[in-house]
Coordinates of C-alpha atoms in Angstrom, one line a residue:
Chain A
X1 CA -19.8 20.9 -16.0
X2 CA -23.2 19.8 -17.8
X3 CA -24.0 16.0 -18.1
X4 CA -26.1 15.1 -21.5
X5 CA -28.1 11.9 -20.2
X6 CA -27.7 9.6 -23.6
X7 CA -30.4 7.1 -22.5
X8 CA -32.1 5.7 -19.1
X9 CA -33.7 2.3 -18.8
X10 CA -35.1 1.0 -15.8
X11 CA -33.3 -2.8 -15.1
X12 CA -33.8 -4.9 -12.0
X13 CA -35.7 -1.9 -10.2
X14 CA -32.6 0.7 -10.4
X15 CA -31.8 3.0 -13.7
X16 CA -29.1 2.0 -16.2
X17 CA -27.8 5.3 -17.5
X18 CA -25.6 6.6 -20.3
X19 CA -24.5 9.9 -20.1
X20 CA -21.5 12.3 -21.9
X21 CA -20.0 15.4 -20.4
X22 CA -17.1 17.6 -21.9
X23 CA -13.8 16.6 -19.4
X24 CA -11.2 19.4 -18.6
X25 CA -8.7 16.3 -18.4
X26 CA -9.1 14.8 -22.1
X27 CA -10.3 18.3 -23.6
X28 CA -13.5 16.3 -25.1
X29 CA -16.8 15.0 -25.3
X30 CA -16.9 11.6 -22.8
X31 CA -19.6 9.0 -22.7
X32 CA -19.7 6.7 -19.7
X33 CA -22.3 4.5 -18.3
X34 CA -23.8 4.4 -14.7
X35 CA -26.0 1.8 -13.1
X36 CA -27.9 2.8 -9.7
X37 CA -29.4 -0.2 -8.1
X38 CA -32.9 0.6 -6.0
X39 CA -32.4 2.6 -2.7
X40 CA -33.8 4.4 -0.2
X41 CA -34.2 8.7 -0.6
X42 CA -31.3 10.2 1.1
X43 CA -29.0 6.9 1.3
X44 CA -25.4 7.7 -0.3
X45 CA -24.0 4.3 -2.0
X46 CA -20.8 2.6 -2.9
X47 CA -19.4 2.2 -5.9
X48 CA -17.3 0.1 -8.4
X49 CA -15.7 1.3 -11.0
X50 CA -15.3 -1.2 -14.3
X51 CA -12.8 -0.3 -16.8
X52 CA -13.2 -1.8 -20.1
X53 CA -10.6 -3.6 -22.5
X54 CA -8.8 -2.6 -26.1
X55 CA -11.3 -1.8 -28.8
X56 CA -14.1 -1.9 -26.2
X57 CA -16.3 1.7 -25.1
X58 CA -18.6 1.7 -22.3
X59 CA -21.7 -0.4 -23.8
X60 CA -19.9 -3.7 -23.8
X61 CA -19.9 -4.3 -20.3
X62 CA -23.1 -2.2 -19.9
X63 CA -25.0 -5.0 -22.9
X64 CA -22.8 -7.7 -22.0
X65 CA -21.3 -7.7 -18.6
X66 CA -24.2 -9.4 -16.6
X67 CA -23.6 -7.0 -13.6
X68 CA -26.9 -5.3 -12.5
X69 CA -28.6 -8.1 -10.8
X70 CA -25.5 -8.5 -8.4
X71 CA -25.2 -4.4 -8.1
X72 CA -29.3 -4.5 -7.1
X73 CA -28.9 -7.2 -4.4
X74 CA -25.9 -5.5 -2.8
X75 CA -27.0 -1.7 -3.4
X76 CA -23.4 -1.1 -5.8
X77 CA -23.4 2.1 -8.2
X78 CA -22.0 0.5 -11.4
X79 CA -19.5 2.6 -13.2
X80 CA -18.1 1.9 -16.9
X81 CA -15.9 4.7 -18.6
X82 CA -14.6 4.8 -21.9
X83 CA -11.3 3.2 -22.6
X84 CA -9.8 6.8 -24.6
X85 CA -10.6 9.9 -25.4
X86 CA -12.9 10.3 -28.8
X87 CA -13.5 13.1 -31.3
X88 CA -12.3 13.8 -35.0
X89 CA -10.0 15.9 -33.6
X90 CA -8.1 13.2 -31.2
X91 CA -5.3 11.9 -32.7
X92 CA -5.3 8.1 -33.7
X93 CA -4.0 5.2 -35.0
X94 CA -6.6 3.7 -37.2
X95 CA -5.2 0.8 -38.4
X96 CA -4.1 -0.3 -35.1
X97 CA -6.8 -1.9 -32.4
X98 CA -4.0 -1.7 -29.3
X99 CA -3.2 2.0 -30.0
X100 CA -5.1 5.2 -29.8
X101 CA -8.8 5.9 -29.6
X102 CA -10.1 2.9 -27.6
X103 CA -7.3 2.1 -26.6
X104 CA -5.6 4.7 -23.2
X105 CA -4.4 2.1 -21.2
X106 CA -5.1 4.5 -18.8
X107 CA -2.5 6.5 -19.1
X108 CA -1.5 10.0 -19.1
X109 CA 0.6 10.6 -22.3
X110 CA 3.5 12.8 -22.1
X111 CA 4.4 12.1 -25.8
X112 CA 3.1 14.2 -29.0
X113 CA 0.8 14.2 -30.4
X114 CA -1.0 11.9 -27.6
X115 CA -0.2 14.4 -24.9
X116 CA -3.3 16.7 -25.3
X117 CA -5.7 14.6 -25.0
X118 CA -5.3 11.0 -23.8
X119 CA -5.6 11.7 -20.1
X120 CA -7.3 9.0 -18.8
X121 CA -5.5 8.3 -15.3
X122 CA -6.2 12.0 -14.7
X123 CA -10.0 11.6 -15.6
X124 CA -10.4 8.5 -13.3
X125 CA -8.3 9.6 -10.8
X126 CA -9.7 13.5 -10.3
X127 CA -12.2 14.5 -12.8
X128 CA -15.1 11.7 -13.6
X129 CA -15.0 10.7 -9.4
X130 CA -16.3 14.5 -9.0
X131 CA -19.0 14.4 -12.0
X132 CA -20.0 11.0 -10.9
X133 CA -20.9 12.4 -7.0
X134 CA -22.2 15.8 -8.3
X135 CA -24.9 13.7 -10.2
X136 CA -25.7 10.1 -8.4
X137 CA -25.7 9.1 -4.6
X138 CA -22.3 7.6 -4.1
X139 CA -20.3 7.8 -1.3
X140 CA -16.4 8.0 -2.4
X141 CA -15.2 6.7 0.9
X142 CA -16.4 3.7 -0.3
X143 CA -15.1 3.0 -3.7
X144 CA -14.0 -0.4 -5.1
X145 CA -12.6 -0.8 -8.9
X146 CA -12.9 -3.6 -11.7
X147 CA -11.7 -3.8 -15.0
X148 CA -11.0 -6.4 -18.0
X149 CA -7.3 -7.3 -19.9
X150 CA -6.7 -3.3 -20.6
X151 CA -9.0 -2.2 -18.1
X152 CA -7.5 -5.0 -15.3
X153 CA -4.4 -3.3 -16.1
X154 CA -6.1 0.0 -15.3
X155 CA -7.8 -1.6 -12.2
X156 CA -4.7 -2.6 -10.4
X157 CA -2.7 -0.2 -11.4
X158 CA -5.1 3.0 -10.1
X159 CA -5.7 0.7 -7.0
X160 CA -2.3 -0.3 -6.3
X161 CA -1.4 4.1 -6.5
X162 CA -3.9 4.4 -4.2
X163 CA -4.8 2.1 -2.0
X164 CA -6.7 4.7 1.0
X165 CA -9.1 4.9 -2.4
X166 CA -9.9 1.7 -3.1
X167 CA -11.0 -0.7 -0.5
X168 CA -10.8 -3.5 -2.5
X169 CA -9.1 -4.5 -6.5
X170 CA -10.3 -7.0 -8.6
X171 CA -9.8 -8.0 -12.4
X172 CA -10.7 -10.3 -15.3
X173 CA -7.7 -11.4 -17.4
X174 CA -5.5 -8.2 -16.9
X175 CA -2.4 -7.3 -18.5
X176 CA -0.6 -7.6 -15.5
X177 CA 2.8 -6.3 -16.5
X178 CA 2.5 -4.0 -19.7
X179 CA 6.2 -3.1 -19.6
X180 CA 7.1 -6.5 -20.7
X181 CA 4.8 -7.8 -23.2
X182 CA 4.2 -6.5 -27.1
X183 CA 0.6 -4.4 -26.2
X184 CA 2.0 -2.8 -23.3
X185 CA 5.7 -2.1 -24.9
X186 CA 3.9 -0.7 -28.1
X187 CA 1.6 1.7 -26.0
X188 CA 3.5 2.6 -23.2
X189 CA 6.4 3.6 -25.5
X190 CA 4.1 6.0 -27.5
X191 CA 2.0 7.5 -24.6
X192 CA 5.3 8.1 -22.7
X193 CA 8.5 7.9 -24.5
X194 CA 11.5 5.2 -24.4
X195 CA 12.6 5.9 -20.7
X196 CA 11.1 2.6 -19.1
X197 CA 11.3 4.4 -15.4
X198 CA 8.6 6.1 -16.3
X199 CA 6.2 3.0 -17.6
X200 CA 7.1 1.6 -13.7
X201 CA 3.7 3.9 -12.2
X202 CA 1.5 1.9 -14.8
X203 CA 2.6 -1.8 -14.3
X204 CA 1.2 -3.5 -11.5
X205 CA 4.1 -5.9 -11.2
X206 CA 6.6 -2.9 -11.1
X207 CA 4.4 -0.9 -8.5
X208 CA 4.6 -4.0 -6.2
X209 CA 8.5 -4.5 -6.9
X210 CA 8.7 -0.4 -6.0
X211 CA 6.8 -0.7 -2.9
X212 CA 3.0 -0.4 -3.6
X213 CA 0.8 -3.0 -1.4
X214 CA -3.0 -3.8 -1.1
X215 CA -4.5 -6.5 1.1
X216 CA -7.5 -7.1 -1.3
X217 CA -6.6 -8.1 -4.4
X218 CA -9.0 -10.7 -6.9
X219 CA -8.2 -11.7 -9.9
X220 CA -9.7 -14.6 -12.6
X221 CA -7.6 -15.7 -15.3
X222 CA -9.5 -18.6 -18.1
X223 CA -6.9 -21.1 -18.7
X224 CA -8.2 -20.9 -22.6
X225 CA -7.4 -17.6 -22.8
X226 CA -5.4 -17.1 -26.1
X227 CA -3.8 -14.2 -24.5
X228 CA -2.8 -15.6 -21.6
X229 CA 1.1 -16.9 -22.3
X230 CA 1.7 -13.5 -24.8
X231 CA 0.1 -10.6 -23.1
X232 CA -1.2 -11.5 -19.7
X233 CA 1.4 -12.9 -18.0
X234 CA -1.1 -13.4 -14.7
X235 CA 2.3 -15.5 -13.5
X236 CA 4.4 -12.3 -12.8
X237 CA 1.9 -11.0 -10.8
X238 CA 1.3 -14.0 -8.3
X239 CA 5.5 -13.7 -8.0
X240 CA 5.7 -10.1 -7.2
X241 CA 3.0 -10.6 -4.9
X242 CA 4.4 -13.4 -3.1
X243 CA 7.6 -11.7 -3.1
X244 CA 6.4 -8.5 -1.4
X245 CA 4.2 -11.0 1.0
X246 CA 1.0 -9.9 -0.4
X247 CA -2.0 -12.9 -0.7
X248 CA -4.1 -12.4 -3.4
X249 CA -6.7 -14.1 -4.5
X250 CA -5.8 -15.8 -8.1
X251 CA -7.8 -18.0 -9.5
X252 CA -7.6 -20.2 -12.8
X253 CA -10.7 -20.8 -14.4
X254 CA -10.6 -23.9 -16.6
X255 CA -11.6 -23.3 -20.2
X256 CA -12.7 -20.1 -19.8
X257 CA -11.6 -17.7 -22.7
X258 CA -10.9 -13.7 -23.1
X259 CA -14.9 -12.8 -24.1
X260 CA -17.4 -11.4 -21.9
X261 CA -19.2 -14.8 -21.8
X262 CA -16.2 -15.6 -18.8
X263 CA -16.5 -12.2 -17.7
X264 CA -19.9 -12.2 -17.0
X265 CA -19.7 -15.7 -15.3
X266 CA -17.6 -14.4 -12.4
X267 CA -19.0 -10.8 -12.4
X268 CA -21.6 -11.8 -9.6
X269 CA -18.7 -13.0 -8.0
X270 CA -16.5 -10.0 -7.8
X271 CA -19.4 -7.7 -7.1
X272 CA -19.9 -9.5 -3.9
X273 CA -16.6 -10.1 -2.8
X274 CA -16.5 -6.2 -3.4
X275 CA -19.6 -5.9 -1.4
X276 CA -18.1 -7.7 1.5
X277 CA -15.2 -4.9 1.6
X278 CA -17.3 -2.3 1.1
X279 CA -19.5 -2.3 3.9
Chain B
X1 CA -27.8 -32.4 -42.2
X2 CA -24.4 -31.2 -41.5
X3 CA -23.8 -28.5 -38.7
X4 CA -21.3 -25.9 -38.4
X5 CA -19.9 -24.8 -35.1
X6 CA -19.6 -21.0 -35.5
X7 CA -18.4 -20.7 -32.0
X8 CA -18.0 -22.2 -28.5
X9 CA -17.5 -20.3 -25.5
X10 CA -17.4 -21.4 -21.6
X11 CA -19.9 -19.6 -19.5
X12 CA -21.2 -20.2 -16.0
X13 CA -19.5 -23.8 -16.2
X14 CA -21.5 -24.7 -19.7
X15 CA -21.5 -24.0 -23.2
X16 CA -22.5 -21.2 -25.1
X17 CA -22.6 -22.8 -29.1
X18 CA -23.7 -20.8 -32.1
X19 CA -23.9 -23.1 -35.5
X20 CA -25.2 -22.8 -39.0
X21 CA -26.9 -25.3 -41.0
X22 CA -28.8 -26.0 -44.2
X23 CA -32.5 -25.5 -43.4
X24 CA -35.0 -28.0 -45.9
X25 CA -37.7 -25.7 -44.3
X26 CA -36.3 -22.3 -45.3
X27 CA -34.5 -23.5 -48.0
X28 CA -31.5 -20.8 -46.7
X29 CA -28.5 -21.3 -44.3
X30 CA -30.2 -21.0 -40.6
X31 CA -28.1 -19.7 -37.4
X32 CA -28.9 -20.5 -34.2
X33 CA -27.5 -20.4 -30.3
X34 CA -27.9 -22.9 -28.2
X35 CA -26.8 -22.9 -24.2
X36 CA -25.7 -26.4 -22.6
X37 CA -25.4 -26.3 -18.8
X38 CA -23.5 -28.2 -17.2
X39 CA -24.6 -31.7 -16.7
X40 CA -23.9 -35.2 -15.8
X41 CA -22.6 -37.6 -18.9
X42 CA -25.6 -38.8 -20.0
X43 CA -28.1 -37.1 -18.5
X44 CA -31.3 -35.4 -21.4
X45 CA -32.0 -32.0 -20.1
X46 CA -35.2 -30.1 -20.7
X47 CA -35.2 -27.0 -23.5
X48 CA -36.3 -23.8 -23.3
X49 CA -37.0 -21.9 -27.0
X50 CA -36.6 -18.4 -27.3
X51 CA -38.0 -16.5 -30.0
X52 CA -36.7 -13.3 -30.7
X53 CA -38.4 -9.9 -31.7
X54 CA -38.3 -7.8 -34.9
X55 CA -35.2 -6.8 -36.2
X56 CA -33.3 -9.0 -34.1
X57 CA -30.8 -12.2 -35.0
X58 CA -29.8 -15.2 -32.7
X59 CA -27.5 -12.4 -31.3
X60 CA -29.4 -10.3 -29.0
X61 CA -30.5 -12.4 -26.5
X62 CA -27.2 -14.1 -26.6
X63 CA -25.5 -11.5 -25.6
X64 CA -27.8 -9.7 -23.5
X65 CA -30.5 -12.0 -22.2
X66 CA -28.4 -12.9 -19.4
X67 CA -30.2 -16.4 -19.0
X68 CA -26.9 -18.5 -18.6
X69 CA -26.8 -18.5 -15.0
X70 CA -30.4 -19.4 -14.3
X71 CA -29.5 -21.7 -16.8
X72 CA -27.0 -23.6 -15.3
X73 CA -28.9 -23.3 -12.0
X74 CA -31.5 -25.1 -13.2
X75 CA -29.8 -27.4 -15.8
X76 CA -32.2 -26.2 -19.0
X77 CA -31.0 -26.2 -23.0
X78 CA -31.6 -22.6 -24.1
X79 CA -32.2 -22.5 -28.3
X80 CA -32.7 -19.2 -29.7
X81 CA -33.6 -19.2 -33.4
X82 CA -33.0 -16.6 -36.2
X83 CA -36.4 -14.6 -36.8
X84 CA -36.2 -15.1 -40.3
X85 CA -34.6 -16.8 -43.1
X86 CA -31.3 -15.2 -44.5
X87 CA -29.1 -14.6 -47.6
X88 CA -29.3 -12.5 -50.8
X89 CA -31.7 -14.8 -53.1
X90 CA -34.2 -14.2 -49.7
X91 CA -37.2 -11.7 -50.7
X92 CA -36.3 -8.8 -48.7
X93 CA -38.0 -5.0 -47.9
X94 CA -34.9 -3.4 -47.1
X95 CA -36.1 -0.2 -46.3
X96 CA -38.6 -2.1 -43.8
X97 CA -37.6 -3.1 -40.2
X98 CA -40.8 -4.8 -39.7
X99 CA -41.1 -6.8 -42.6
X100 CA -39.0 -9.5 -44.9
X101 CA -35.6 -10.3 -43.3
X102 CA -35.6 -10.1 -39.4
X103 CA -39.5 -9.6 -39.0
X104 CA -40.4 -13.6 -40.1
X105 CA -43.5 -13.2 -38.0
X106 CA -42.9 -17.1 -37.3
X107 CA -45.6 -17.8 -40.1
X108 CA -45.3 -20.1 -42.8
X109 CA -45.9 -17.6 -45.5
X110 CA -48.4 -18.5 -48.4
X111 CA -47.9 -15.4 -50.9
X112 CA -45.4 -14.5 -53.7
X113 CA -42.9 -13.5 -53.5
X114 CA -42.2 -14.9 -49.8
X115 CA -43.7 -18.4 -49.5
X116 CA -40.2 -20.1 -50.9
X117 CA -38.2 -19.0 -48.1
X118 CA -40.2 -17.6 -45.4
X119 CA -41.3 -20.9 -43.4
X120 CA -40.6 -20.2 -39.7
X121 CA -43.4 -21.9 -38.9
X122 CA -42.3 -25.6 -40.1
X123 CA -38.9 -24.4 -39.3
X124 CA -39.4 -24.2 -35.4
X125 CA -42.4 -26.6 -35.3
X126 CA -40.8 -29.7 -37.0
X127 CA -37.0 -28.8 -38.2
X128 CA -35.1 -27.4 -35.5
X129 CA -36.3 -29.4 -32.9
X130 CA -34.9 -32.8 -34.4
X131 CA -31.6 -30.6 -35.2
X132 CA -31.3 -29.5 -32.1
X133 CA -31.9 -33.6 -30.2
X134 CA -29.4 -34.9 -33.1
X135 CA -26.4 -33.0 -31.6
X136 CA -27.3 -32.0 -28.0
X137 CA -28.5 -33.7 -24.6
X138 CA -32.1 -32.3 -24.9
X139 CA -35.3 -34.5 -24.0
X140 CA -38.0 -32.8 -26.2
X141 CA -40.7 -34.5 -23.6
X142 CA -39.7 -31.5 -21.6
X143 CA -40.1 -28.3 -23.6
X144 CA -41.1 -24.7 -23.1
X145 CA -40.9 -21.8 -25.1
X146 CA -40.7 -18.0 -24.6
X147 CA -39.9 -15.0 -26.8
X148 CA -40.1 -11.0 -26.9
X149 CA -42.1 -9.1 -29.1
X150 CA -42.6 -10.3 -32.4
X151 CA -41.3 -13.8 -30.5
X152 CA -43.4 -13.3 -27.7
X153 CA -46.2 -13.7 -30.5
X154 CA -44.5 -16.5 -32.0
X155 CA -44.2 -18.0 -28.7
X156 CA -47.9 -17.8 -27.6
X157 CA -48.7 -19.0 -30.7
X158 CA -46.5 -21.8 -31.5
X159 CA -47.2 -22.8 -27.7
X160 CA -51.3 -22.7 -27.6
X161 CA -51.3 -24.6 -31.0
X162 CA -49.8 -27.4 -29.3
X163 CA -50.2 -27.6 -25.7
X164 CA -48.9 -31.2 -25.7
X165 CA -45.3 -30.4 -26.8
X166 CA -44.7 -27.2 -24.4
X167 CA -45.6 -27.5 -20.5
X168 CA -45.1 -24.0 -20.2
X169 CA -45.2 -20.8 -22.1
X170 CA -44.3 -17.5 -21.6
X171 CA -43.6 -14.2 -23.1
X172 CA -42.0 -10.8 -22.6
X173 CA -43.8 -7.7 -24.2
X174 CA -45.6 -10.1 -26.9
X175 CA -47.5 -8.6 -29.9
X176 CA -50.7 -10.6 -28.5
X177 CA -53.1 -10.0 -31.2
X178 CA -51.3 -9.4 -34.6
X179 CA -54.5 -9.2 -36.7
X180 CA -55.2 -6.2 -34.9
X181 CA -52.7 -4.0 -34.5
X182 CA -50.4 -2.1 -37.1
X183 CA -47.1 -4.2 -37.3
X184 CA -49.2 -7.9 -38.0
X185 CA -51.7 -6.1 -40.5
X186 CA -49.1 -5.5 -42.1
X187 CA -46.8 -8.9 -41.8
X188 CA -49.9 -11.0 -41.6
X189 CA -51.5 -9.6 -44.9
X190 CA -48.5 -9.7 -47.4
X191 CA -47.5 -13.1 -45.8
X192 CA -50.9 -14.8 -45.8
X193 CA -53.0 -12.8 -48.4
X194 CA -56.2 -10.9 -47.3
X195 CA -58.3 -13.3 -45.6
X196 CA -58.3 -13.2 -42.5
X197 CA -59.4 -16.6 -41.3
X198 CA -55.8 -17.5 -42.6
X199 CA -54.4 -15.2 -39.9
X200 CA -56.3 -16.7 -36.8
X201 CA -53.2 -19.4 -36.3
X202 CA -50.9 -17.0 -35.9
X203 CA -53.1 -14.4 -33.1
X204 CA -52.6 -15.7 -29.4
X205 CA -56.2 -14.0 -29.0
X206 CA -57.4 -15.5 -31.9
X207 CA -56.4 -19.1 -31.0
X208 CA -57.9 -18.6 -27.7
X209 CA -61.2 -17.8 -29.3
X210 CA -61.4 -20.6 -31.7
X211 CA -60.5 -22.8 -28.4
X212 CA -56.9 -23.3 -27.7
X213 CA -56.0 -23.7 -24.2
X214 CA -53.1 -23.8 -22.4
X215 CA -52.6 -23.8 -17.8
X216 CA -49.4 -22.3 -17.6
X217 CA -48.6 -18.7 -19.4
X218 CA -46.7 -16.4 -17.9
X219 CA -46.2 -12.4 -19.6
X220 CA -44.5 -9.7 -18.4
X221 CA -45.2 -6.5 -19.7
X222 CA -43.6 -2.7 -18.9
X223 CA -45.8 0.1 -18.1
X224 CA -43.2 2.5 -20.0
X225 CA -42.9 0.5 -22.9
X226 CA -43.7 2.7 -25.9
X227 CA -45.4 -0.2 -28.3
X228 CA -47.9 -1.5 -25.3
X229 CA -50.7 1.0 -26.4
X230 CA -50.4 0.5 -30.2
X231 CA -49.0 -2.9 -30.8
X232 CA -49.1 -5.1 -28.3
X233 CA -52.5 -4.5 -26.5
X234 CA -51.5 -7.3 -23.0
X235 CA -55.1 -6.1 -22.2
X236 CA -56.4 -7.9 -25.1
X237 CA -54.9 -11.4 -23.8
X238 CA -56.2 -10.8 -20.5
X239 CA -59.8 -10.2 -22.0
X240 CA -59.6 -13.3 -23.7
X241 CA -58.1 -15.5 -21.3
X242 CA -60.5 -14.5 -19.0
X243 CA -63.4 -15.3 -21.6
X244 CA -62.0 -18.6 -22.1
X245 CA -61.3 -19.7 -17.9
X246 CA -57.6 -19.7 -18.0
X247 CA -55.8 -17.9 -15.7
X248 CA -52.6 -16.8 -17.0
X249 CA -50.1 -14.6 -14.8
X250 CA -50.1 -11.2 -16.5
X251 CA -47.5 -8.8 -14.8
X252 CA -47.7 -5.0 -15.7
X253 CA -44.1 -4.2 -14.4
X254 CA -43.7 -0.5 -13.6
X255 CA -41.3 1.5 -15.4
X256 CA -39.5 -0.9 -17.6
X257 CA -39.4 -0.3 -20.9
X258 CA -38.8 -2.7 -24.6
X259 CA -35.3 -2.9 -24.1
X260 CA -33.1 -6.0 -23.1
X261 CA -32.3 -4.4 -19.9
X262 CA -36.4 -4.8 -19.2
X263 CA -35.7 -8.5 -20.6
X264 CA -32.7 -9.4 -18.6
X265 CA -34.2 -7.6 -15.4
X266 CA -37.1 -10.5 -15.4
X267 CA -35.5 -13.6 -17.5
X268 CA -34.4 -15.5 -14.6
X269 CA -37.8 -15.6 -13.0
X270 CA -38.8 -16.5 -16.5
X271 CA -36.4 -19.6 -16.4
X272 CA -37.3 -20.4 -12.4
X273 CA -41.1 -20.3 -13.5
X274 CA -40.2 -22.6 -16.3
X275 CA -37.9 -25.1 -14.5
X276 CA -40.6 -25.8 -11.9
X277 CA -42.7 -27.0 -15.2
X278 CA -40.5 -29.4 -16.7
X279 CA -39.5 -31.3 -13.4

């Protein structure tokens, strides 16, 4: 496995890297960013995974997420993967911003022609952690995960499926139940087929209904978010958690929208909250 | 004067605005951004002007500058203007990133065809402060100025020419003496003509040689900045200040480059430093 360093920039006395590598999971070149905070030689650091939303790459949060100060303060490595496989031979739906490239929905697709490359679940659950740990000083016994919108969906589902891996899960304006909203129904039906039972592993609310549990969940959701009512449905997560006896912190943030102006406003809060759980 | 609101986003409990208006100074439509931190009704706030570098618009610092948290904490309005006039009828040098649109160098041009629209000095010294004060709760008796690269040049020269207006001046990797570096010689000769005496009002080192003084100057410069030796020449500012008996804070930051990763790392420091002087 060869990692190519695309850029390295000093920031907050640490280093912001952008790298690419050939992924066995997706069969494509994959790009991701890693921020390594200042640290003593030989120390291994906890890692926070950040999954991005529709249309994004690693670059959006890397440029606009305002996470480096808090990661430097708390000594946390921050990894931002891409949102789908990329490349000329990867099938796409170029006229659709919410499907295909930039919209991998963090699934392992089972339907043609998507199943060959759209394997973001395997990429994030199996391959990328090993790639990152082989190159950077991370302690894989201390992981946390967060994300925005489609990436909030990714963080919640990946985290709920493997609570032993992730000490804490947070999300900014997540799609909490893709099975019951237009973005999700479109993506899951085409990536996974019409059998809705196969969707449940990719739906945070369904996972909780089916018995998944986590004691450390934080969600921030803006009240002025244009997607709240139709696509995000934060209330469905609150309800499922209440029925399951879980007590997540779900905070409605007055006047905030769906943008990185919202994410950056609360990023340091999330990092401090994860840091308290990562030890 | 009609201000058009292009966007408004809640951020750090304040509001990030992007606006445009017709400028009498440049004879064009001009776009700028304003962050207004949370504040009590009726209160007027100090204002920090941020001037951007070559190729930039208001958007670069607005998205990547990481200034909002510190502005919210200290109660400072942050204004980011564009770097030149824009529009189809504005003369340009489209193959040159360092001249024409995106490279106004904060001068009032005197040479054809630039003199009609390239009047960023008048825009920033006379027009924009009135535009901002007419719309937002700013106290024009408490102003400070900062900027990056070409914008650091702008901040230093505008600040040194009018120390009564600006309580403090700071800069990130500024061009400290455009008269003696390739970027500056190219721009000043074409905007202002070949008489180098006319350039001195647009050269921080020359202004100090000619008697300009300011007691509150802060400069951060990365040691890994690719432009340091040929274009920025921080040492020339140190020397001119020493000869003039001025004691600016000029800090060489180890390993940092010319990018927004550098700027964002020290932005909160600059805002806190200005805040201490703005009262």
